[in-house]
XYZ file of C-alpha atoms in Angstrom:
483
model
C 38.512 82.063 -105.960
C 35.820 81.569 -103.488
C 33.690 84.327 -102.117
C 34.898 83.153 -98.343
C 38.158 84.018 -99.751
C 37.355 87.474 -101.002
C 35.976 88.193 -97.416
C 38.250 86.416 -95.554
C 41.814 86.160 -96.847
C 43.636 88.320 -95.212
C 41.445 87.840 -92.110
C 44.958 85.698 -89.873
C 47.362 88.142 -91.051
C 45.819 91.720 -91.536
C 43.385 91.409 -88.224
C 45.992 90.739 -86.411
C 48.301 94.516 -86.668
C 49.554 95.945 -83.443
C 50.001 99.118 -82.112
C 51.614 98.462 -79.165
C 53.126 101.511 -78.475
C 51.156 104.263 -80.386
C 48.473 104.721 -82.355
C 50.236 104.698 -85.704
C 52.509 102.016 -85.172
C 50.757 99.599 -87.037
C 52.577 96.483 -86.911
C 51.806 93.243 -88.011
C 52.136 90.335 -84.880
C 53.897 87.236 -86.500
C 53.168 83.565 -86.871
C 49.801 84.720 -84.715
C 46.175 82.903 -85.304
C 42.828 83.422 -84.059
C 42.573 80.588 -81.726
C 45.842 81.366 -80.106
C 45.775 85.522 -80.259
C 42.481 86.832 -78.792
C 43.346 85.702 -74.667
C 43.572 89.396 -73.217
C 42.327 92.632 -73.598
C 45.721 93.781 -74.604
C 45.183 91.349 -77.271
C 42.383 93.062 -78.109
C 43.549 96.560 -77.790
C 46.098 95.415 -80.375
C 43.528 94.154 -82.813
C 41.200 97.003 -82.776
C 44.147 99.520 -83.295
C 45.725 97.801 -86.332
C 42.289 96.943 -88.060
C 42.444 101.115 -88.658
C 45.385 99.962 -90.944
C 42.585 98.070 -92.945
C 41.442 102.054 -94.413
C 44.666 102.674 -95.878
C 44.124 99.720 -98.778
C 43.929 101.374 -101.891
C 40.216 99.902 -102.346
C 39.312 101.744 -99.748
C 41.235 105.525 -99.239
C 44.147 104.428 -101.159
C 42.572 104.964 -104.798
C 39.089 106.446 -103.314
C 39.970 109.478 -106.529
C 39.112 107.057 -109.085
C 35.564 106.107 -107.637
C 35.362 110.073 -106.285
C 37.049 112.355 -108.641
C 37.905 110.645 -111.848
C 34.680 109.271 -112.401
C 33.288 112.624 -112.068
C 33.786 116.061 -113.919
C 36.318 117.267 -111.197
C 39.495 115.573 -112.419
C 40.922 113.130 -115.835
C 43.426 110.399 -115.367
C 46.866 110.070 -115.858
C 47.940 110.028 -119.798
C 50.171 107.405 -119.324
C 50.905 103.822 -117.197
C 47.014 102.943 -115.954
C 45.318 104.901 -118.243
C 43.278 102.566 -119.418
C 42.301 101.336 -115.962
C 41.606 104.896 -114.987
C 40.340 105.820 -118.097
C 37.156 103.358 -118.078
C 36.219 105.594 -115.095
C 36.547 109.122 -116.474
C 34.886 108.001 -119.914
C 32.580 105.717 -118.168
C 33.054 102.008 -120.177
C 33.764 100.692 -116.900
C 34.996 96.391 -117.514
C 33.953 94.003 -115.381
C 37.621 92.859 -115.304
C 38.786 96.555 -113.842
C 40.907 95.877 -111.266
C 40.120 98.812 -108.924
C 36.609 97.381 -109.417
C 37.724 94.299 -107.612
C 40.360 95.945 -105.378
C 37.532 98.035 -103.776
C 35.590 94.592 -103.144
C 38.400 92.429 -102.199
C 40.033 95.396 -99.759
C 36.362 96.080 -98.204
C 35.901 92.479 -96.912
C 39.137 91.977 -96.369
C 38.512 94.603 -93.672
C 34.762 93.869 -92.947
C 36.538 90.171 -91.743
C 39.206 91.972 -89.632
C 36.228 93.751 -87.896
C 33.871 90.814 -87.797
C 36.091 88.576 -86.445
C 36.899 91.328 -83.147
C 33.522 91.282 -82.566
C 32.934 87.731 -82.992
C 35.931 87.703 -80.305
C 35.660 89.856 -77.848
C 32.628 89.195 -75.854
C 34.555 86.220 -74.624
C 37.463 88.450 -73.270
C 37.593 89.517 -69.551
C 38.645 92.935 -69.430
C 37.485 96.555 -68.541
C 33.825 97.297 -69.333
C 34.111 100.607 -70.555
C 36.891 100.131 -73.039
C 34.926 97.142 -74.369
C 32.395 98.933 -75.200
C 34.322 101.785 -76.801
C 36.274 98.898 -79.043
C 33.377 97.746 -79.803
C 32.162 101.305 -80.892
C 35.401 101.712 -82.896
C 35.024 98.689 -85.054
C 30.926 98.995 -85.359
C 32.096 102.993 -86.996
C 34.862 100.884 -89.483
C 32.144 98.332 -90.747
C 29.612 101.058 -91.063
C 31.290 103.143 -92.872
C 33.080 99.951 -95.134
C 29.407 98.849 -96.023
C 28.658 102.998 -96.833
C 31.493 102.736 -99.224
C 30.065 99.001 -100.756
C 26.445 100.301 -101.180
C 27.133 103.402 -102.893
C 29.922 102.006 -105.288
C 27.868 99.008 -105.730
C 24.226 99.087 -104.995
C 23.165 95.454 -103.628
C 25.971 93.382 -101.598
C 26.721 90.431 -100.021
C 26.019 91.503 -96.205
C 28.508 89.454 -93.954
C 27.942 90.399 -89.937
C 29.554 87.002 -88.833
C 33.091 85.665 -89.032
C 33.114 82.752 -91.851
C 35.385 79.848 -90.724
C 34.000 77.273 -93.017
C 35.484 78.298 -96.942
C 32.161 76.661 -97.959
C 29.878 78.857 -95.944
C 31.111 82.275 -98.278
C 29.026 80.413 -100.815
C 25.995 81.051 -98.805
C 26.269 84.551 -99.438
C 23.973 86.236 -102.106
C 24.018 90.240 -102.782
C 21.686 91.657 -100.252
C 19.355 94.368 -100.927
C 20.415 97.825 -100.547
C 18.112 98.608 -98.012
C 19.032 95.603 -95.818
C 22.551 97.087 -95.952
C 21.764 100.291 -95.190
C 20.139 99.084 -92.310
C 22.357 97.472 -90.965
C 25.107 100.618 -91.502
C 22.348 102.420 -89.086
C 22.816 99.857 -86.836
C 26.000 100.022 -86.740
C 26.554 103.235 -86.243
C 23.971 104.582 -84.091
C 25.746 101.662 -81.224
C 28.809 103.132 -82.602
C 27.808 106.402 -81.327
C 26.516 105.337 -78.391
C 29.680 103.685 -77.250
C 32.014 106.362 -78.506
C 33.667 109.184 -76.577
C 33.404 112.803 -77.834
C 37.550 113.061 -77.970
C 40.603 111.388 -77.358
C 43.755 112.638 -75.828
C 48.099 111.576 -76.719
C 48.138 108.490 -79.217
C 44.803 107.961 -79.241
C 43.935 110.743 -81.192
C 42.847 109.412 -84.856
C 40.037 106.941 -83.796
C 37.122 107.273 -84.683
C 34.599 109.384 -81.795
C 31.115 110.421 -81.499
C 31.105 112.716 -83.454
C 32.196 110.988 -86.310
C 29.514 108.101 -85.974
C 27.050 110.784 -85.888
C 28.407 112.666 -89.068
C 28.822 109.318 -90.998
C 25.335 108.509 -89.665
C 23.902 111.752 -90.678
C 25.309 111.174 -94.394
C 23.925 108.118 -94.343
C 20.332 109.421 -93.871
C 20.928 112.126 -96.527
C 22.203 109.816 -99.064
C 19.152 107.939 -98.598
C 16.976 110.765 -98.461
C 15.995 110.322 -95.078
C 16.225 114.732 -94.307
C 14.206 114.879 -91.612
C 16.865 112.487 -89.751
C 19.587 113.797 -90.899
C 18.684 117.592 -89.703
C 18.597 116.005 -86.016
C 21.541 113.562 -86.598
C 24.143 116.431 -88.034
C 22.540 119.105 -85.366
C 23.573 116.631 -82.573
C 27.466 117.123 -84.391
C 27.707 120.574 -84.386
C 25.911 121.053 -80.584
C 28.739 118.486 -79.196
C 30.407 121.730 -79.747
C 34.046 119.954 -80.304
C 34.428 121.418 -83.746
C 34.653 124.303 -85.530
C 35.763 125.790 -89.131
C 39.603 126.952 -89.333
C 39.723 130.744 -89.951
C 42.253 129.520 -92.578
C 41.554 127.576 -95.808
C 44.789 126.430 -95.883
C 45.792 125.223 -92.054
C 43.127 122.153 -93.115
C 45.801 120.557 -94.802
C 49.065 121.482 -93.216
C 50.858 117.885 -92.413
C 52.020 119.743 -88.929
C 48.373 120.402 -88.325
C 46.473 117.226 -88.456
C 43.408 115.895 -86.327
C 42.574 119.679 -86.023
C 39.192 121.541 -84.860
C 37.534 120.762 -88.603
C 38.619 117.156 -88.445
C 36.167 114.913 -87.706
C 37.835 111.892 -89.256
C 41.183 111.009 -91.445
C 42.032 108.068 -92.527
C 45.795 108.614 -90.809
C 49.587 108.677 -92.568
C 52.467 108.629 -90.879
C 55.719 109.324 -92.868
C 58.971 108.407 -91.412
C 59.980 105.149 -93.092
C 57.775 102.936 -91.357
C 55.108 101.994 -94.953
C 52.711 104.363 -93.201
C 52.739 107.478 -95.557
C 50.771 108.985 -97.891
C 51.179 108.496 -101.407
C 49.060 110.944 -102.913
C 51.147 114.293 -102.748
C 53.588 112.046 -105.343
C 51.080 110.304 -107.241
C 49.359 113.964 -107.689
C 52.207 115.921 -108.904
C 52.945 116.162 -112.620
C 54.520 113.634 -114.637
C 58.230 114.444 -115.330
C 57.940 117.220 -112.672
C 61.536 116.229 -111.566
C 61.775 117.513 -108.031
C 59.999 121.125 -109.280
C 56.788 120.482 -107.542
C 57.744 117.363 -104.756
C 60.816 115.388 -104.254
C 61.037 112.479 -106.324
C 59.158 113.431 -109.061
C 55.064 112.773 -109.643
C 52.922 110.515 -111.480
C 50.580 112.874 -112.644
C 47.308 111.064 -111.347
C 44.079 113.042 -110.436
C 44.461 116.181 -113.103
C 41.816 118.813 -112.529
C 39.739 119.886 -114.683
C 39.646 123.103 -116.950
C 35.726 122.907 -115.810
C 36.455 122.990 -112.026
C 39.409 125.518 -112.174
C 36.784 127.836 -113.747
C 34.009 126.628 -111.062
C 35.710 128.905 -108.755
C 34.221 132.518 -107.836
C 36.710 135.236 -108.128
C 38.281 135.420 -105.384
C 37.984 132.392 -103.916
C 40.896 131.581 -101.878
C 40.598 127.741 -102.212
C 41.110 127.785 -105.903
C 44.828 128.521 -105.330
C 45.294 126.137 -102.370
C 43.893 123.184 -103.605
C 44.841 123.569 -107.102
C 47.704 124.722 -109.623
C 47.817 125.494 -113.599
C 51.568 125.365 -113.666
C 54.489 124.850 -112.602
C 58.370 126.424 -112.523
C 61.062 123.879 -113.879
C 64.152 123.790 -112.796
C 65.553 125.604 -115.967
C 63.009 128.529 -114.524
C 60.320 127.913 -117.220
C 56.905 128.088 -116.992
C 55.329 124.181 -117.604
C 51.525 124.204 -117.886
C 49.861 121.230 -115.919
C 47.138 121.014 -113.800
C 47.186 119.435 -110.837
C 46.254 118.764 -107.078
C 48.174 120.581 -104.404
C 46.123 120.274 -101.582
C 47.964 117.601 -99.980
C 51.565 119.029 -100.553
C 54.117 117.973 -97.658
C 57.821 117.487 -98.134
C 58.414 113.350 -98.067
C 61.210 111.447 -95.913
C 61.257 109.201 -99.015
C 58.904 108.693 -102.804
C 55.463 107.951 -101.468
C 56.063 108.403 -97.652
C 54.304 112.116 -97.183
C 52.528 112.711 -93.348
C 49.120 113.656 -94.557
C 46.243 112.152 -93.620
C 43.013 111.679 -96.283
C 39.922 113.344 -94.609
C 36.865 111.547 -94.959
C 34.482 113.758 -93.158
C 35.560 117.444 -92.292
C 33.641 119.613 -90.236
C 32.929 121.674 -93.506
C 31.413 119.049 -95.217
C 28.810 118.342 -92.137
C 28.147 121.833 -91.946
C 27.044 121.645 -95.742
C 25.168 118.384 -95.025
C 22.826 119.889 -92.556
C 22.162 123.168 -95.108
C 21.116 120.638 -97.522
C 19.125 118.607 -95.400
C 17.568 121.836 -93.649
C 16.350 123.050 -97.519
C 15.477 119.993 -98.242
C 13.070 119.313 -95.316
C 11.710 122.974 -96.318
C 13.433 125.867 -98.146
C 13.747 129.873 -95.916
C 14.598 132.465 -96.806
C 17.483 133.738 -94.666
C 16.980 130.770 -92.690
C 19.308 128.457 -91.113
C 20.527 126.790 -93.441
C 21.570 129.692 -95.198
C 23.766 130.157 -91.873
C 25.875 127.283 -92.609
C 26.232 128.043 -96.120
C 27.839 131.088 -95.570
C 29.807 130.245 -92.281
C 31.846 128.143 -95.444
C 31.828 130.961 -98.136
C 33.082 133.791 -95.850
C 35.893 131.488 -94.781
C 37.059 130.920 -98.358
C 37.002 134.833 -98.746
C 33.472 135.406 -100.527
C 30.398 137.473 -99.893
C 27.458 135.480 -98.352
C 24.410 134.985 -100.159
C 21.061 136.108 -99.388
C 17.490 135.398 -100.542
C 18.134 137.681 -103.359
C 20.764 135.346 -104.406
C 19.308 131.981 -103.397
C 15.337 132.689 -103.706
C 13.916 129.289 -104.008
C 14.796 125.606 -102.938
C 15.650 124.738 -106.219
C 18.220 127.343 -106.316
C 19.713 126.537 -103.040
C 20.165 122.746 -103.888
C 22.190 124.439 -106.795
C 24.292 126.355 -104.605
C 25.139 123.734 -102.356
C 26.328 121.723 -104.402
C 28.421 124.410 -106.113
C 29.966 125.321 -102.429
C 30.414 121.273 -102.035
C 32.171 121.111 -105.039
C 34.679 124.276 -104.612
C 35.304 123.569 -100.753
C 35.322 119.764 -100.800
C 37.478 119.534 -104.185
C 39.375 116.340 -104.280
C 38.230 115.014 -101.137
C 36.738 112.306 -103.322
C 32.824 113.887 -103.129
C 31.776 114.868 -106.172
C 30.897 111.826 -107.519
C 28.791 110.489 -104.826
C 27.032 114.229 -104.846
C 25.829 114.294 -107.831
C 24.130 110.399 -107.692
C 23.037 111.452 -104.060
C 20.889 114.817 -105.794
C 20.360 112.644 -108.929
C 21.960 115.330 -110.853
C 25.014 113.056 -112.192
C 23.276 112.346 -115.383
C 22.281 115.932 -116.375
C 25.482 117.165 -115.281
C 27.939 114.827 -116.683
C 25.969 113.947 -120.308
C 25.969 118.499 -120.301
C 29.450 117.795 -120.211
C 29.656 114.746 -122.768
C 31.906 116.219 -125.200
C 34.119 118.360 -122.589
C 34.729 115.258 -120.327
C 34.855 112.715 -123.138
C 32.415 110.251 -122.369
C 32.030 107.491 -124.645
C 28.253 106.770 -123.963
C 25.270 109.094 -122.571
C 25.069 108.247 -119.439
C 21.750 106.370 -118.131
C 20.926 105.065 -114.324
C 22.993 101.756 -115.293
C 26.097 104.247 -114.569
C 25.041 105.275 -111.354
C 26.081 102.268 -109.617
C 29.311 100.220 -110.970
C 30.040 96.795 -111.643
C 30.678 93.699 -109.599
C 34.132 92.386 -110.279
C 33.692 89.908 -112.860
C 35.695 86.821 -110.703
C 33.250 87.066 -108.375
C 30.411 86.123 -110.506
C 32.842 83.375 -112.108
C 32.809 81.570 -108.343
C 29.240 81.705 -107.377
C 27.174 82.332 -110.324
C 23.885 81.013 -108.804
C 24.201 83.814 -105.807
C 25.915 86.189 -107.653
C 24.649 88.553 -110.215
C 25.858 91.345 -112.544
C 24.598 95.032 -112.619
C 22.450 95.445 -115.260
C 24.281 97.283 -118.065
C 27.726 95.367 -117.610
């Protein structure tokens, strides 16, 4: 298969989604092309609302665990079905031949050609200035983050700004370096941010605002280490003053609460029938649950850990809400399992729950800025101990001090414990601990408890390029050293 083909395959059909009525409704237009779709700025309006759809692929949110979770100490994989699969993640002897190693690529462009292809388009579209620009905005936020999600599971990748309508062009395309991609996510979305309005109102609500180019850009910086940046970027967030931390732990998640205060953005579910809901409440549950935890049973995907259910302070309210050790059958007996409860709703039908999968809560930018505020320069009972304990009082523990935290070693530490506890199978943890460089230390500490099969070494830290990739265009195409 040709790279072109990777990027571009789904480009006629999957570009083109409507969403003609709502937000949500993400319909695909029929028997419609490029030439013959792009005319109006309805046309337009249509295509920029259905390339959301795009996030929902299971390279991209819909198995985001494996890359997140599994392949860290937080959860293990299913004992049964895609074990294997999964399994190369959690004991780290990752194929090239894994096929959510090539789902994530093939999904990614798939959606980076939806997006390049709107902006290819619409500069040639006569319609309203102002929601130009914003569409614009929207889809320059979607490739940003896309290429965020390629870089880190990656490292070096082909970096594709331009619609390909020649199949023989894709084989122009070599990996580009990291840094050439990560500057081109700034790019992205600091216009993003630019274009994009604070909030929305009705359907529009979901999209992807201001504030959540600036968070996305402010985790951009920190990932690359760039603090002093990301202090200003993730200030600029929380002085837009449009969100704020939920008193309650558990009203984050509630499916009759979405695109809340702490949101800043969900990929977004709709249940009801229509292929827009959520799997994960099903695929979470335990295998051969019967309907004792969720109707229709579970797969028993994404187990936690015995090491993060004891990562949790006494007294920690999020423990409970996120997690379980058990459940009741419906004899009334007592079956141990561990496993994910954080997106609980009651489905319509098997797979169809109403939850959406956050990608950035306000929480998590709140953390971001106490990191990069210690990072820039540790103080005691400074700010950033502030925002560390805006999150622990909320979760129902006593806030720390310079007695507790006296040095900036020690507050990286307890950071990343309060990112682990708070953001707990929001698909984190992974990228954390490669972020801090602390992945290796804290997974090989582990070796025995999480099974790995080798020590791990900074080969692991990024993963490998699917293997059919290479087979197409071995002279621009290279492996990962260690694969």
């Amino acid at each position: 298969m040709k790279i072109y083909r990777i990027l571009a395959s789904t480009l006629i059909i999957g570009l083109l989604s409507s969403c003609s009525q709502q937000f949500l409704d993400l319909k695909p237009i029929a028997n419609a092309t490029t030439d013959n779709f792009y005319k109006t700025g309805d046309d337009i309006k249509n295509a920029v609302s259905g390339s959301y759809a795009a996030l929902q692929a299971d390279g991209i949110a819909g198995n985001s665990y494996v890359f997140g979770d599994i392949a860290s100490d937080n959860t293990i994989p299913v004992a049964s079905g895609s074990i294997t699969d999964q399994d190369e993640f959690d004991r780290f002897y990752i194929k090239t031949t894994n096929p959510y190693i090539s789902g994530r690529w093939n999904d990614s462009y798939s959606a980076i050609a939806r997006f390049n292809t709107i902006l290819d388009k619409i500069d040639g579209i006569t319609m309203d200035a102002a929601i130009k620009s914003r569409y614009i905005g929207e889809v320059k936020f979607l490739r940003g983050w896309i290429y965020f999600i390629l870089v880190q599971t990656y490292g070096d990748v082909p970096l594709v700004t331009k619609s390909i309508n020649n199949p023989d062009d894709g084989y122009a395309y070599t990996r580009n370096p990291k840094t050439e991609v990560y500057a081109q996510i700034e790019k992205d979305l600091s216009e993003a941010e630019a274009a994009l309005p604070a909030t929305y109102t009705g359907v529009d609500v979901g999209r992807a605002t201001k504030g959540a180019a600036k968070s996305m850009l402010g985790k951009v910086y920190l990932t690359q280490k760039k603090y002093a940046q990301a202090v200003t970027k993730l200030k600029e967030v929380i002085d837009l003053n449009v969100y704020a931390i939920l008193p309650s732990y558990a009203d984050v998640f509630k499916v009759s609460n979405k695109n809340h205060k702490e949101s800043v953005f969900d990929v977004q579910y709709k249940s009801g029938g229509a292929a827009e809901g959520n799997p994960w409440p099903n695929l979470f549950a335990p295998q051969s649950s019967g309907n004792s935890v969720i109707a229709f049973s579970g797969g028993g995907n994404n187990q936690p850990t015995e090491d993060l259910y004891k990562a949790y302070e006494t007294g920690d309210v999020r423990r409970d809400i996120s997690m379980a050790i058990s459940y009741v059958n419906a004899s009334g007996q007592v079956v141990p399992a561990n496993f994910v409860k954080k997106y609980f709703d009651t489905p319509a039908t098997n797979n169809d729950n109403g939850n959406n999968i956050p990608i950035i809560r306000y929480a998590d930018v709140l953390l971001m800025y106490a990191e990069s505020l210690n990072e820039v320069g540790y103080q005691a009972a400074g700010e950033a101990f502030t925002y560390l304990n805006q999150i622990r009082t909320r979760a129902g523990l006593k806030a720390k001090t310079a007695t507790d935290i006296p040095d900036q070693t020690s507050f990286r530490l307890a950071i990343e414990q309060e990112r682990r506890v708070e953001l707990a199978f929001e698909c984190h943890r992974w990228y954390d601990l490669v972020r801090t460089g602390r992945a290796i230390p804290v997974l090989n500490g582990k070796k025995d408890q999480i099974r790995l099969v080798n020590v791990l070494t900074e080969n692991n830290l990024v993963f490998p390029v699917p293997q059919a990739q290479i087979d197409v265009n071995k002279d621009k195409i290279k492996q990962n050293t260690g694969y």
